[in-house]
Short mmCIF file of C-alpha atoms in Angstrom, two decimals:
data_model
loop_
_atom_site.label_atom_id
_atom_site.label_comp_id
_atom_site.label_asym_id
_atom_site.label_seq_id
_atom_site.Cartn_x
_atom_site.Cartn_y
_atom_site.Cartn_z
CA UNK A 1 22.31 -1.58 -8.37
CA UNK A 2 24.59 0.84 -9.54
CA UNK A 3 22.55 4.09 -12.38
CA UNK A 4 24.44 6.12 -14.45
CA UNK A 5 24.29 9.87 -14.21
CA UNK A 6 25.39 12.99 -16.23
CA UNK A 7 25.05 10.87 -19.70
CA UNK A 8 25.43 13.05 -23.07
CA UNK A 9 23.79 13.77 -25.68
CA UNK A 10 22.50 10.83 -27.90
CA UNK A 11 25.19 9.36 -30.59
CA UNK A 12 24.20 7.69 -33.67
CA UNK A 13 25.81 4.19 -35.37
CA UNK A 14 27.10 6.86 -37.50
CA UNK A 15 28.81 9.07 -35.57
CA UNK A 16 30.43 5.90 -33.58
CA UNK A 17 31.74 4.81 -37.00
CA UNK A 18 33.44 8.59 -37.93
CA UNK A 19 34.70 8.26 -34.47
CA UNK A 20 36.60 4.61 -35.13
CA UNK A 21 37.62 5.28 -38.56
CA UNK A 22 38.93 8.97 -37.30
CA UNK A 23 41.24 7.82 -34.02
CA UNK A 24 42.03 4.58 -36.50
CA UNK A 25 40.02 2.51 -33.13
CA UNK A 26 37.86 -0.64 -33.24
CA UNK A 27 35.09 -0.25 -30.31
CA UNK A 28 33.74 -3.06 -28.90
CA UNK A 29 30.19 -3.83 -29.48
CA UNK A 30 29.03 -3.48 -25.82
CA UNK A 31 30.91 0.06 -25.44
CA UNK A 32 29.07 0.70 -28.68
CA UNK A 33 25.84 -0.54 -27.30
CA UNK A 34 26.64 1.44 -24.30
CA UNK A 35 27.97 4.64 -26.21
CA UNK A 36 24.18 4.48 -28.20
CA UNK A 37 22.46 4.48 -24.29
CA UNK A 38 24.52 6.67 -22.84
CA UNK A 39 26.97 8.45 -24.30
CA UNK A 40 29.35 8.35 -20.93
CA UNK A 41 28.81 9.71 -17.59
CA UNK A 42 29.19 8.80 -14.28
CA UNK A 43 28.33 5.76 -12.06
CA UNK A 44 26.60 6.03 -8.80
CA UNK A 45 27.72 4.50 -6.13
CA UNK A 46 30.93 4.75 -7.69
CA UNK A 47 32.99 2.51 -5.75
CA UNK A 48 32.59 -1.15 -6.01
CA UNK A 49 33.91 -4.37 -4.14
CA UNK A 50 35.87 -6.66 -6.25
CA UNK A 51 36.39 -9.58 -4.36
CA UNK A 52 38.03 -9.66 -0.59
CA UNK A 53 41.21 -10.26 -1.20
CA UNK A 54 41.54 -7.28 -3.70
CA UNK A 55 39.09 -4.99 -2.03
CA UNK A 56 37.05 -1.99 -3.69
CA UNK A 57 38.10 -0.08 -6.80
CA UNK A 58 36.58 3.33 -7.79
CA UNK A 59 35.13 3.98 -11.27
CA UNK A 60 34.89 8.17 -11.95
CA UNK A 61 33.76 8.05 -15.36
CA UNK A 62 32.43 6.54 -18.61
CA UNK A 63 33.90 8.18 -21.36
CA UNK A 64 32.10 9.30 -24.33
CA UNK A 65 32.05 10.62 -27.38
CA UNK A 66 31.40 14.75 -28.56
CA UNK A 67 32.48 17.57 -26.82
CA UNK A 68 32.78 17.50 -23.62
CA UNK A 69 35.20 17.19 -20.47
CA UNK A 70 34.86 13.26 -20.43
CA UNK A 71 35.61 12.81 -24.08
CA UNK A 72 37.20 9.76 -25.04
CA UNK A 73 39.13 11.25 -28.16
CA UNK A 74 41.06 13.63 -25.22
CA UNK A 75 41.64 10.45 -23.58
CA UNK A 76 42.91 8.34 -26.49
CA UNK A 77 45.09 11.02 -27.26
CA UNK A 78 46.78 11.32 -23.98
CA UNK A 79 47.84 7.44 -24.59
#
């Protein structure tokens, strides 16, 4: 079973909702969910099998929200 590491500090409903309204974004309710948890960070093991045919894929990083090098306003701003 995959664990998450290197998580952030904890968010509030509140500061998800500044976040959305700010970046003019609509975050699902299980990266909210998620976001409340966690906060980002990483998954370990990191790479996973997908099916056969497609093979493994590698996730680095959850983003999150706050400062910090895996911030998901950096990233939605790179888009």
């Amino acid at each position: 079973m995959a664990q998450i590491i290197n998580s952030h500090d904890q968010l509030s409903l509140e500061k998800i909702e500044q976040f959305e309204s700010k970046n003019n974004v609509k975050l699902s309710d299980l990266y909210k969910e998620f976001l409340l948890k966690w906060n980002g960070g990483k998954a370990r093991p990191n790479i996973f099998k997908i099916t056969d045919a497609q093979g493994s894929s590698a996730l680095n990083v959850f983003y999150g929200i706050r400062d910090m090098y895996d911030n998901l306003e950096d990233f939605i701003s790179w888009t």
